[in-house]
mmCIF file of C-alpha atoms in Angstrom:
data_model
loop_
_atom_site.group_PDB
_atom_site.id
_atom_site.type_symbol
_atom_site.label_atom_id
_atom_site.label_comp_id
_atom_site.label_asym_id
_atom_site.label_seq_id
_atom_site.Cartn_x
_atom_site.Cartn_y
_atom_site.Cartn_z
ATOM 1 C CA UNK A 1 -34.142 102.756 24.038
ATOM 2 C CA UNK A 2 -35.310 99.536 25.598
ATOM 3 C CA UNK A 3 -38.629 99.538 27.399
ATOM 4 C CA UNK A 4 -40.860 97.121 29.233
ATOM 5 C CA UNK A 5 -44.653 97.296 29.208
ATOM 6 C CA UNK A 6 -46.907 95.604 31.713
ATOM 7 C CA UNK A 7 -50.441 95.704 30.417
ATOM 8 C CA UNK A 8 -52.346 95.596 33.661
ATOM 9 C CA UNK A 9 -51.693 98.043 36.453
ATOM 10 C CA UNK A 10 -54.131 96.499 38.898
ATOM 11 C CA UNK A 11 -55.688 93.036 38.820
ATOM 12 C CA UNK A 12 -58.281 91.687 41.224
ATOM 13 C CA UNK A 13 -59.036 87.961 41.312
ATOM 14 C CA UNK A 14 -60.753 85.493 43.575
ATOM 15 C CA UNK A 15 -58.859 82.606 45.112
ATOM 16 C CA UNK A 16 -58.456 79.605 42.790
ATOM 17 C CA UNK A 17 -58.796 81.758 39.679
ATOM 18 C CA UNK A 18 -56.176 81.464 36.960
ATOM 19 C CA UNK A 19 -53.702 84.287 36.485
ATOM 20 C CA UNK A 20 -51.922 85.697 33.482
ATOM 21 C CA UNK A 21 -49.955 88.939 33.674
ATOM 22 C CA UNK A 22 -48.745 90.409 30.428
ATOM 23 C CA UNK A 23 -45.254 91.702 29.747
ATOM 24 C CA UNK A 24 -43.868 92.987 26.464
ATOM 25 C CA UNK A 25 -40.462 94.445 25.787
ATOM 26 C CA UNK A 26 -38.970 96.455 22.981
ATOM 27 C CA UNK A 27 -35.580 95.134 21.980
ATOM 28 C CA UNK A 28 -34.701 92.998 19.010
ATOM 29 C CA UNK A 29 -31.507 91.412 20.248
ATOM 30 C CA UNK A 30 -30.583 88.924 22.925
ATOM 31 C CA UNK A 31 -32.466 89.322 26.182
ATOM 32 C CA UNK A 32 -32.590 87.906 29.667
ATOM 33 C CA UNK A 33 -36.043 88.144 31.205
ATOM 34 C CA UNK A 34 -37.149 88.239 34.819
ATOM 35 C CA UNK A 35 -40.249 88.367 36.959
ATOM 36 C CA UNK A 36 -39.922 89.770 40.469
ATOM 37 C CA UNK A 37 -42.511 89.913 43.232
ATOM 38 C CA UNK A 38 -42.808 92.405 46.067
ATOM 39 C CA UNK A 39 -45.073 91.373 48.936
ATOM 40 C CA UNK A 40 -46.549 94.192 51.027
ATOM 41 C CA UNK A 41 -43.851 95.896 53.050
ATOM 42 C CA UNK A 42 -41.076 93.666 51.729
ATOM 43 C CA UNK A 43 -38.251 93.901 49.234
ATOM 44 C CA UNK A 44 -38.235 92.417 45.760
ATOM 45 C CA UNK A 45 -37.703 88.698 45.303
ATOM 46 C CA UNK A 46 -36.997 86.794 42.116
ATOM 47 C CA UNK A 47 -39.878 84.596 40.933
ATOM 48 C CA UNK A 48 -38.242 83.219 37.812
ATOM 49 C CA UNK A 49 -35.907 84.101 34.977
ATOM 50 C CA UNK A 50 -35.257 83.189 31.373
ATOM 51 C CA UNK A 51 -31.698 83.140 30.134
ATOM 52 C CA UNK A 52 -31.674 80.574 27.358
ATOM 53 C CA UNK A 53 -33.075 77.167 26.445
ATOM 54 C CA UNK A 54 -36.660 76.077 27.105
ATOM 55 C CA UNK A 55 -38.913 79.122 26.642
ATOM 56 C CA UNK A 56 -41.300 77.822 29.295
ATOM 57 C CA UNK A 57 -39.764 78.698 32.626
ATOM 58 C CA UNK A 58 -40.968 77.446 35.978
ATOM 59 C CA UNK A 59 -40.382 79.471 39.110
ATOM 60 C CA UNK A 60 -41.178 79.414 42.775
ATOM 61 C CA UNK A 61 -44.645 79.144 44.324
ATOM 62 C CA UNK A 62 -46.212 77.539 41.240
ATOM 63 C CA UNK A 63 -45.538 80.420 38.861
ATOM 64 C CA UNK A 64 -44.386 79.952 35.288
ATOM 65 C CA UNK A 65 -43.692 82.214 32.332
ATOM 66 C CA UNK A 66 -43.401 81.702 28.610
ATOM 67 C CA UNK A 67 -40.936 83.551 26.410
ATOM 68 C CA UNK A 68 -42.396 84.110 22.944
ATOM 69 C CA UNK A 69 -39.652 85.739 20.938
ATOM 70 C CA UNK A 70 -41.833 86.545 17.922
ATOM 71 C CA UNK A 71 -44.211 88.497 20.147
ATOM 72 C CA UNK A 72 -41.523 90.069 22.373
ATOM 73 C CA UNK A 73 -43.504 88.762 25.312
ATOM 74 C CA UNK A 74 -42.821 87.071 28.637
ATOM 75 C CA UNK A 75 -46.181 86.555 30.308
ATOM 76 C CA UNK A 76 -46.471 85.264 33.858
ATOM 77 C CA UNK A 77 -49.022 82.558 34.680
ATOM 78 C CA UNK A 78 -50.344 80.629 37.610
ATOM 79 C CA UNK A 79 -53.208 78.130 37.258
ATOM 80 C CA UNK A 80 -54.759 78.735 40.683
ATOM 81 C CA UNK A 81 -53.948 81.778 42.793
ATOM 82 C CA UNK A 82 -53.997 82.008 46.565
ATOM 83 C CA UNK A 83 -54.698 84.899 48.894
ATOM 84 C CA UNK A 84 -50.976 84.937 49.758
ATOM 85 C CA UNK A 85 -50.173 85.849 46.138
ATOM 86 C CA UNK A 86 -51.397 89.372 46.820
ATOM 87 C CA UNK A 87 -48.383 91.478 45.866
ATOM 88 C CA UNK A 88 -46.903 93.687 43.190
ATOM 89 C CA UNK A 89 -45.289 91.928 40.243
ATOM 90 C CA UNK A 90 -42.543 93.388 38.089
ATOM 91 C CA UNK A 91 -41.319 92.220 34.736
ATOM 92 C CA UNK A 92 -37.728 93.140 33.883
ATOM 93 C CA UNK A 93 -35.442 92.859 30.882
ATOM 94 C CA UNK A 94 -31.687 92.725 30.521
ATOM 95 C CA UNK A 95 -30.893 93.575 26.937
ATOM 96 C CA UNK A 96 -27.823 92.718 24.929
ATOM 97 C CA UNK A 97 -26.257 91.025 27.931
ATOM 98 C CA UNK A 98 -25.064 94.287 29.493
ATOM 99 C CA UNK A 99 -25.051 95.054 33.209
ATOM 100 C CA UNK A 100 -28.332 96.948 33.379
ATOM 101 C CA UNK A 101 -31.909 95.841 33.837
ATOM 102 C CA UNK A 102 -35.070 97.709 32.884
ATOM 103 C CA UNK A 103 -38.165 97.185 34.994
ATOM 104 C CA UNK A 104 -41.780 97.505 33.988
ATOM 105 C CA UNK A 105 -44.029 99.734 36.047
ATOM 106 C CA UNK A 106 -45.511 96.813 37.924
ATOM 107 C CA UNK A 107 -48.878 95.118 38.299
ATOM 108 C CA UNK A 108 -50.650 95.157 41.639
ATOM 109 C CA UNK A 109 -52.413 91.845 42.196
ATOM 110 C CA UNK A 110 -55.129 91.635 44.818
ATOM 111 C CA UNK A 111 -56.579 88.229 45.638
ATOM 112 C CA UNK A 112 -59.966 88.126 47.318
ATOM 113 C CA UNK A 113 -60.309 85.395 49.961
ATOM 114 C CA UNK B 1 -31.913 86.130 52.528
ATOM 115 C CA UNK B 2 -28.775 87.640 51.093
ATOM 116 C CA UNK B 3 -26.774 89.675 53.585
ATOM 117 C CA UNK B 4 -27.720 93.178 52.531
ATOM 118 C CA UNK B 5 -28.421 96.016 54.897
ATOM 119 C CA UNK B 6 -29.362 99.593 54.138
ATOM 120 C CA UNK B 7 -29.020 102.562 56.418
ATOM 121 C CA UNK B 8 -30.847 104.551 57.421
ATOM 122 C CA UNK B 9 -34.145 102.765 56.861
ATOM 123 C CA UNK B 10 -36.135 105.970 57.111
ATOM 124 C CA UNK B 11 -35.044 109.566 56.759
ATOM 125 C CA UNK B 12 -36.741 112.928 56.579
ATOM 126 C CA UNK B 13 -34.629 115.813 55.374
ATOM 127 C CA UNK B 14 -35.074 119.346 54.139
ATOM 128 C CA UNK B 15 -34.664 120.600 50.597
ATOM 129 C CA UNK B 16 -31.105 121.614 49.850
ATOM 130 C CA UNK B 17 -29.402 119.409 52.435
ATOM 131 C CA UNK B 18 -26.939 116.656 51.489
ATOM 132 C CA UNK B 19 -27.975 113.073 52.161
ATOM 133 C CA UNK B 20 -25.968 109.851 52.007
ATOM 134 C CA UNK B 21 -27.528 106.420 51.951
ATOM 135 C CA UNK B 22 -25.452 103.341 52.664
ATOM 136 C CA UNK B 23 -25.716 99.840 51.315
ATOM 137 C CA UNK B 24 -23.650 97.157 53.020
ATOM 138 C CA UNK B 25 -23.295 93.536 51.886
ATOM 139 C CA UNK B 26 -21.644 90.535 53.470
ATOM 140 C CA UNK B 27 -21.792 88.321 50.357
ATOM 141 C CA UNK B 28 -18.645 89.607 48.625
ATOM 142 C CA UNK B 29 -20.643 90.113 45.416
ATOM 143 C CA UNK B 30 -18.970 92.120 42.696
ATOM 144 C CA UNK B 31 -21.975 94.051 41.411
ATOM 145 C CA UNK B 32 -24.024 96.542 43.388
ATOM 146 C CA UNK B 33 -26.945 98.699 42.260
ATOM 147 C CA UNK B 34 -29.037 101.596 43.476
ATOM 148 C CA UNK B 35 -32.683 101.903 42.382
ATOM 149 C CA UNK B 36 -35.498 104.214 43.284
ATOM 150 C CA UNK B 37 -39.079 103.021 43.423
ATOM 151 C CA UNK B 38 -41.950 105.422 42.807
ATOM 152 C CA UNK B 39 -45.651 104.690 42.340
ATOM 153 C CA UNK B 40 -46.467 104.229 38.679
ATOM 154 C CA UNK B 41 -42.812 104.070 37.664
ATOM 155 C CA UNK B 42 -41.647 100.734 38.998
ATOM 156 C CA UNK B 43 -37.952 100.558 39.780
ATOM 157 C CA UNK B 44 -35.493 102.757 37.961
ATOM 158 C CA UNK B 45 -31.739 102.318 38.036
ATOM 159 C CA UNK B 46 -29.778 105.268 39.429
ATOM 160 C CA UNK B 47 -26.188 104.023 39.398
ATOM 161 C CA UNK B 48 -24.440 100.726 39.582
ATOM 162 C CA UNK B 49 -20.984 99.401 40.358
ATOM 163 C CA UNK B 50 -19.117 96.526 38.754
ATOM 164 C CA UNK B 51 -16.195 96.590 41.147
ATOM 165 C CA UNK B 52 -14.352 98.717 43.675
ATOM 166 C CA UNK B 53 -14.121 102.254 42.311
ATOM 167 C CA UNK B 54 -15.883 101.158 39.092
ATOM 168 C CA UNK B 55 -19.289 102.748 38.651
ATOM 169 C CA UNK B 56 -21.631 103.723 35.846
ATOM 170 C CA UNK B 57 -24.817 105.693 35.405
ATOM 171 C CA UNK B 58 -28.310 104.334 35.154
ATOM 172 C CA UNK B 59 -31.411 105.883 33.620
ATOM 173 C CA UNK B 60 -32.097 108.441 36.401
ATOM 174 C CA UNK B 61 -28.645 109.475 37.601
ATOM 175 C CA UNK B 62 -29.052 113.268 37.582
ATOM 176 C CA UNK B 63 -28.729 114.704 41.088
ATOM 177 C CA UNK B 64 -27.087 111.567 42.476
ATOM 178 C CA UNK B 65 -23.515 110.429 42.931
ATOM 179 C CA UNK B 66 -22.081 107.166 44.198
ATOM 180 C CA UNK B 67 -18.894 105.815 45.634
ATOM 181 C CA UNK B 68 -17.532 102.362 46.254
ATOM 182 C CA UNK B 69 -14.221 102.263 48.084
ATOM 183 C CA UNK B 70 -14.712 98.755 49.450
ATOM 184 C CA UNK B 71 -16.383 95.662 48.039
ATOM 185 C CA UNK B 72 -18.963 95.610 50.801
ATOM 186 C CA UNK B 73 -20.140 99.229 50.751
ATOM 187 C CA UNK B 74 -21.904 101.257 48.075
ATOM 188 C CA UNK B 75 -22.870 104.800 48.999
ATOM 189 C CA UNK B 76 -25.505 106.923 47.293
ATOM 190 C CA UNK B 77 -25.286 110.687 47.813
ATOM 191 C CA UNK B 78 -27.813 113.370 47.078
ATOM 192 C CA UNK B 79 -25.666 116.487 47.037
ATOM 193 C CA UNK B 80 -28.613 118.852 47.494
ATOM 194 C CA UNK B 81 -31.853 117.021 48.086
ATOM 195 C CA UNK B 82 -35.003 118.089 46.239
ATOM 196 C CA UNK B 83 -38.631 117.122 46.775
ATOM 197 C CA UNK B 84 -38.568 115.117 43.544
ATOM 198 C CA UNK B 85 -36.077 112.789 45.223
ATOM 199 C CA UNK B 86 -38.633 111.704 47.790
ATOM 200 C CA UNK B 87 -38.779 107.984 47.114
ATOM 201 C CA UNK B 88 -37.962 104.516 48.349
ATOM 202 C CA UNK B 89 -34.395 103.575 47.535
ATOM 203 C CA UNK B 90 -33.367 99.962 47.071
ATOM 204 C CA UNK B 91 -29.895 98.545 46.901
ATOM 205 C CA UNK B 92 -29.255 95.289 45.065
ATOM 206 C CA UNK B 93 -26.289 92.991 44.655
ATOM 207 C CA UNK B 94 -25.310 90.382 42.110
ATOM 208 C CA UNK B 95 -22.437 87.947 42.136
ATOM 209 C CA UNK B 96 -21.939 87.499 38.406
ATOM 210 C CA UNK B 97 -23.892 90.420 37.024
ATOM 211 C CA UNK B 98 -26.901 90.471 34.781
ATOM 212 C CA UNK B 99 -25.061 89.903 31.511
ATOM 213 C CA UNK B 100 -24.221 86.365 32.520
ATOM 214 C CA UNK B 101 -27.734 85.537 33.593
ATOM 215 C CA UNK B 102 -27.072 86.182 37.247
ATOM 216 C CA UNK B 103 -29.795 87.395 39.525
ATOM 217 C CA UNK B 104 -30.066 90.377 41.813
ATOM 218 C CA UNK B 105 -30.776 90.264 45.519
ATOM 219 C CA UNK B 106 -32.467 93.300 46.977
ATOM 220 C CA UNK B 107 -32.032 95.056 50.285
ATOM 221 C CA UNK B 108 -34.890 96.147 52.565
ATOM 222 C CA UNK B 109 -35.061 99.696 51.212
ATOM 223 C CA UNK B 110 -34.701 103.228 52.569
ATOM 224 C CA UNK B 111 -37.696 105.528 52.635
ATOM 225 C CA UNK B 112 -36.503 109.098 52.048
ATOM 226 C CA UNK B 113 -38.764 112.112 52.413
ATOM 227 C CA UNK B 114 -37.542 115.533 51.336
ATOM 228 C CA UNK B 115 -39.639 118.377 52.738
#
């Protein structure tokens, strides 16, 4: 069965620090990859997605992610975080182009002002 | 924001009672999904629909049923609620589905407590 692993459950950073959140998936075929963000008390919003083409994907709010097929990874990065980035981040995988999506367990990011 | 509403937004119910949650969309999207969100588990798919009267199971479908008689409404029913179904339930919609690289838009969620 497909699965998604997010390495860090809770990350604490100071403002202006660089961010990298790890995501690995277990599926050898074609995948679509997503990062979602959930701000406190709000619903999930799409940050970025990879469907095909350039493996370096740029999303909203200065986030980017790199798809490395050989490592089954799709890590999320941001060069300089802000206090407003405090949220929970979810990696998700759609495998084999079916209609389902598997979410990771999430990473809680807390930015210190 | 996509036009998705969920009702009720909060509900407390007793073990053994039936509960129905409603998801309503005004976007005319074909695909609709029900997830539950629990601490340490992320979001898990319960059921989804790929058209009127067309539904399929997700990874945690036991104890839940769904119905979709109209494009705009997707109902989730707990026939006999249990404490393990205490959770936050999110509805999502997608115009073209995930297989074609489409994205999902999420509703505001329903917090259900089963006592």
